[in-house]
CSV table of N, CA and C in Angstrom, one decimal:
chain,number,residue,atom,x,y,z
A,1087,MET,N,88.1,108.6,152.7
A,1087,MET,CA,87.2,108.7,151.6
A,1087,MET,C,86.3,107.5,151.6
A,1088,ARG,N,85.0,107.7,151.3
A,1088,ARG,CA,84.0,106.6,151.2
A,1088,ARG,C,83.7,106.2,149.8
A,1089,VAL,N,83.6,104.9,149.5
A,1089,VAL,CA,83.3,104.4,148.2
A,1089,VAL,C,82.1,103.4,148.3
A,1090,THR,N,81.6,103.0,147.2
A,1090,THR,CA,80.5,102.0,147.2
A,1090,THR,C,81.0,100.7,146.6
A,1091,CYS,N,80.9,99.6,147.2
A,1091,CYS,CA,81.3,98.3,146.7
A,1091,CYS,C,80.5,98.1,145.4
A,1092,PRO,N,81.3,97.8,144.3
A,1092,PRO,CA,80.6,97.7,143.0
A,1092,PRO,C,79.7,96.4,142.9
A,1093,THR,N,79.8,95.5,143.8
A,1093,THR,CA,79.0,94.3,143.8
A,1093,THR,C,77.8,94.4,144.6
A,1094,CYS,N,77.9,94.7,145.9
A,1094,CYS,CA,76.8,94.8,146.8
A,1094,CYS,C,76.3,96.2,147.1
A,1095,LYS,N,77.0,97.2,146.6
A,1095,LYS,CA,76.6,98.6,146.8
A,1095,LYS,C,76.7,99.1,148.3
A,1096,LYS,N,77.4,98.3,149.1
A,1096,LYS,CA,77.6,98.7,150.5
A,1096,LYS,C,78.6,99.9,150.6
A,1097,ASP,N,78.4,100.9,151.4
A,1097,ASP,CA,79.2,102.0,151.6
A,1097,ASP,C,80.4,101.6,152.5
A,1098,ILE,N,81.6,101.8,152.0
A,1098,ILE,CA,82.8,101.3,152.7
A,1098,ILE,C,83.9,102.4,152.7
A,1099,GLU,N,84.8,102.4,153.6
A,1099,GLU,CA,85.9,103.3,153.7
A,1099,GLU,C,87.0,102.8,152.7
A,1100,TRP,N,87.5,103.7,151.9
A,1100,TRP,CA,88.6,103.4,151.0
A,1100,TRP,C,89.9,103.4,151.9
A,1101,ASP,N,90.5,102.3,152.0
A,1101,ASP,CA,91.6,102.2,152.9
A,1101,ASP,C,92.7,101.4,152.2
A,1102,THR,N,93.9,102.0,152.1
A,1102,THR,CA,95.0,101.4,151.4
A,1102,THR,C,95.4,100.1,152.0
A,1103,GLY,N,95.0,99.8,153.2
A,1103,GLY,CA,95.3,98.6,153.9
A,1103,GLY,C,94.4,97.4,153.5
A,1104,ASN,N,93.3,97.8,152.7
A,1104,ASN,CA,92.3,96.8,152.3
A,1104,ASN,C,92.8,96.2,151.0
A,1105,PRO,N,93.2,94.9,150.9
A,1105,PRO,CA,93.7,94.3,149.7
A,1105,PRO,C,92.6,94.0,148.7
A,1106,ARG,N,91.3,94.1,149.2
A,1106,ARG,CA,90.2,93.8,148.3
A,1106,ARG,C,89.5,95.0,147.7
A,1107,ARG,N,90.0,96.2,148.0
A,1107,ARG,CA,89.4,97.4,147.5
A,1107,ARG,C,89.4,97.4,146.0
A,1108,PRO,N,88.3,97.8,145.4
A,1108,PRO,CA,87.2,98.6,145.9
A,1108,PRO,C,86.1,97.8,146.4
A,1109,PHE,N,86.3,96.5,146.6
A,1109,PHE,CA,85.2,95.6,147.1
A,1109,PHE,C,85.3,95.6,148.6
A,1110,CYS,N,84.1,95.3,149.2
A,1110,CYS,CA,84.0,95.3,150.7
A,1110,CYS,C,84.5,94.0,151.3
A,1111,SER,N,84.5,92.9,150.5
A,1111,SER,CA,84.9,91.6,151.0
A,1111,SER,C,85.4,90.7,149.9
A,1112,GLU,N,86.0,89.6,150.3
A,1112,GLU,CA,86.5,88.6,149.3
A,1112,GLU,C,85.4,88.0,148.5
A,1113,ARG,N,84.2,87.8,149.2
A,1113,ARG,CA,83.0,87.3,148.5
A,1113,ARG,C,82.6,88.2,147.3
A,1114,CYS,N,82.5,89.5,147.6
A,1114,CYS,CA,82.2,90.5,146.5
A,1114,CYS,C,83.2,90.5,145.4
A,1115,LYS,N,84.5,90.4,145.8
A,1115,LYS,CA,85.6,90.4,144.8
A,1115,LYS,C,85.4,89.1,143.9
A,1116,LEU,N,85.1,88.0,144.5
A,1116,LEU,CA,85.0,86.7,143.7
A,1116,LEU,C,83.7,86.7,142.8
A,1117,ILE,N,82.7,87.3,143.3
A,1117,ILE,CA,81.4,87.4,142.5
A,1117,ILE,C,81.7,88.2,141.3
A,1118,ASP,N,82.5,89.4,141.4
A,1118,ASP,CA,82.8,90.2,140.3
A,1118,ASP,C,83.7,89.4,139.3
A,1119,LEU,N,84.7,88.7,139.8
A,1119,LEU,CA,85.6,88.0,139.0
A,1119,LEU,C,84.9,86.9,138.2
A,1120,GLY,N,83.9,86.2,138.9
A,1120,GLY,CA,83.1,85.2,138.2
A,1120,GLY,C,82.2,85.8,137.1
A,1121,ALA,N,81.8,87.1,137.3
A,1121,ALA,CA,81.0,87.7,136.2
A,1121,ALA,C,81.9,88.0,135.0
A,1122,TRP,N,83.1,88.4,135.2
A,1122,TRP,CA,84.0,88.6,134.1
A,1122,TRP,C,84.3,87.3,133.4
A,1123,ALA,N,84.5,86.2,134.2
A,1123,ALA,CA,84.8,84.9,133.6
A,1123,ALA,C,83.6,84.3,132.8
A,1124,ASN,N,82.4,84.7,133.2
A,1124,ASN,CA,81.2,84.2,132.5
A,1124,ASN,C,80.9,85.2,131.3
A,1125,GLU,N,81.7,86.2,131.1
A,1125,GLU,CA,81.6,87.1,130.0
A,1125,GLU,C,80.3,88.0,130.2
A,1126,GLU,N,79.9,88.2,131.4
A,1126,GLU,CA,78.8,89.1,131.7
A,1126,GLU,C,79.1,90.6,131.5
A,1127,TYR,N,80.4,90.9,131.6
A,1127,TYR,CA,80.9,92.2,131.3
A,1127,TYR,C,81.6,92.2,130.0
A,1128,ARG,N,81.6,93.3,129.3
A,1128,ARG,CA,82.3,93.4,128.1
A,1128,ARG,C,82.9,94.8,127.9
A,1129,VAL,N,84.1,94.8,127.4
A,1129,VAL,CA,84.8,96.1,127.1
A,1129,VAL,C,84.4,96.4,125.6
A,1130,PRO,N,83.8,97.6,125.4
A,1130,PRO,CA,83.5,98.0,124.0
A,1130,PRO,C,84.7,98.1,123.1
A,1131,ALA,N,84.5,97.7,121.9
A,1131,ALA,CA,85.6,97.7,120.9
A,1131,ALA,C,85.0,98.2,119.6
A,1132,GLU,N,85.8,98.7,118.7
A,1132,GLU,CA,85.4,99.1,117.4
A,1132,GLU,C,85.9,98.1,116.4
A,1133,GLU,N,85.1,97.9,115.3
A,1133,GLU,CA,85.6,97.0,114.2
A,1133,GLU,C,86.7,97.8,113.5
A,1134,VAL,N,87.8,97.0,113.2
A,1134,VAL,CA,88.9,97.6,112.4
A,1134,VAL,C,88.9,97.0,111.0
A,1135,ASP,N,89.0,97.9,110.1
A,1135,ASP,CA,89.1,97.4,108.7
A,1135,ASP,C,90.5,96.9,108.5
A,1136,PRO,N,90.6,95.6,108.1
A,1136,PRO,CA,91.9,95.0,107.9
A,1136,PRO,C,92.8,95.8,107.0
A,1137,ASN,N,92.2,96.5,106.0
A,1137,ASN,CA,93.0,97.3,105.1
A,1137,ASN,C,93.7,98.5,105.7
A,1138,ASP,N,93.2,98.9,107.0
A,1138,ASP,CA,93.8,100.0,107.7
A,1138,ASP,C,95.0,99.6,108.6
A,1139,ILE,N,95.3,98.4,108.7
A,1139,ILE,CA,96.4,97.9,109.5
A,1139,ILE,C,97.7,97.9,108.7
A,1140,PRO,N,98.7,98.7,109.2
A,1140,PRO,CA,100.0,98.7,108.5
A,1140,PRO,C,100.6,97.3,108.3
A,1141,ALA,N,101.3,97.1,107.2
A,1141,ALA,CA,101.9,95.8,107.0
A,1141,ALA,C,102.9,95.5,108.1
A,1142,GLY,N,102.9,94.3,108.6
A,1142,GLY,CA,103.8,93.8,109.6
A,1142,GLY,C,103.2,94.0,111.0
A,1143,GLN,N,102.0,94.6,111.1
A,1143,GLN,CA,101.4,94.8,112.5
A,1143,GLN,C,100.1,94.0,112.6
A,1144,GLU,N,99.9,93.0,111.8
A,1144,GLU,CA,98.7,92.2,111.9
A,1144,GLU,C,98.8,91.4,113.2
A,1145,ASP,N,97.7,91.0,113.7
A,1145,ASP,CA,97.6,90.1,114.9
A,1145,ASP,C,98.1,88.7,114.6
A,1146,PRO,N,99.2,88.3,115.1
A,1146,PRO,CA,99.7,86.9,114.8
A,1146,PRO,C,98.8,85.8,115.2
A,1147,ASP,N,97.8,86.1,116.1
A,1147,ASP,CA,96.9,85.0,116.6
A,1147,ASP,C,95.6,85.0,115.8
A,1148,ALA,N,95.4,86.0,114.9
A,1148,ALA,CA,94.2,86.1,114.2
A,1148,ALA,C,94.1,84.9,113.2
A,1149,PRO,N,92.9,84.4,113.0
A,1149,PRO,CA,92.7,83.3,112.0
A,1149,PRO,C,93.0,83.8,110.6
A,1150,ARG,N,93.6,83.0,109.8
A,1150,ARG,CA,94.0,83.3,108.5
A,1150,ARG,C,92.9,82.8,107.5
A,1151,HIS,N,92.6,83.6,106.5
A,1151,HIS,CA,91.5,83.2,105.5
A,1151,HIS,C,92.2,82.8,104.2
């Protein structure tokens, strides 16, 4: 199967022996990791009304008001 490297868009063979897949190289893998670290990518999330969270299931790391 052929796939496209998400970083450089190079067409590569999907090979289970490639520890960098879906990237074509370690360089492309690290560029992508750096983009995540710099918060260039974001996973969409929805706002949650605190009143909709059942008692006892609040986020223990959330700031208290």
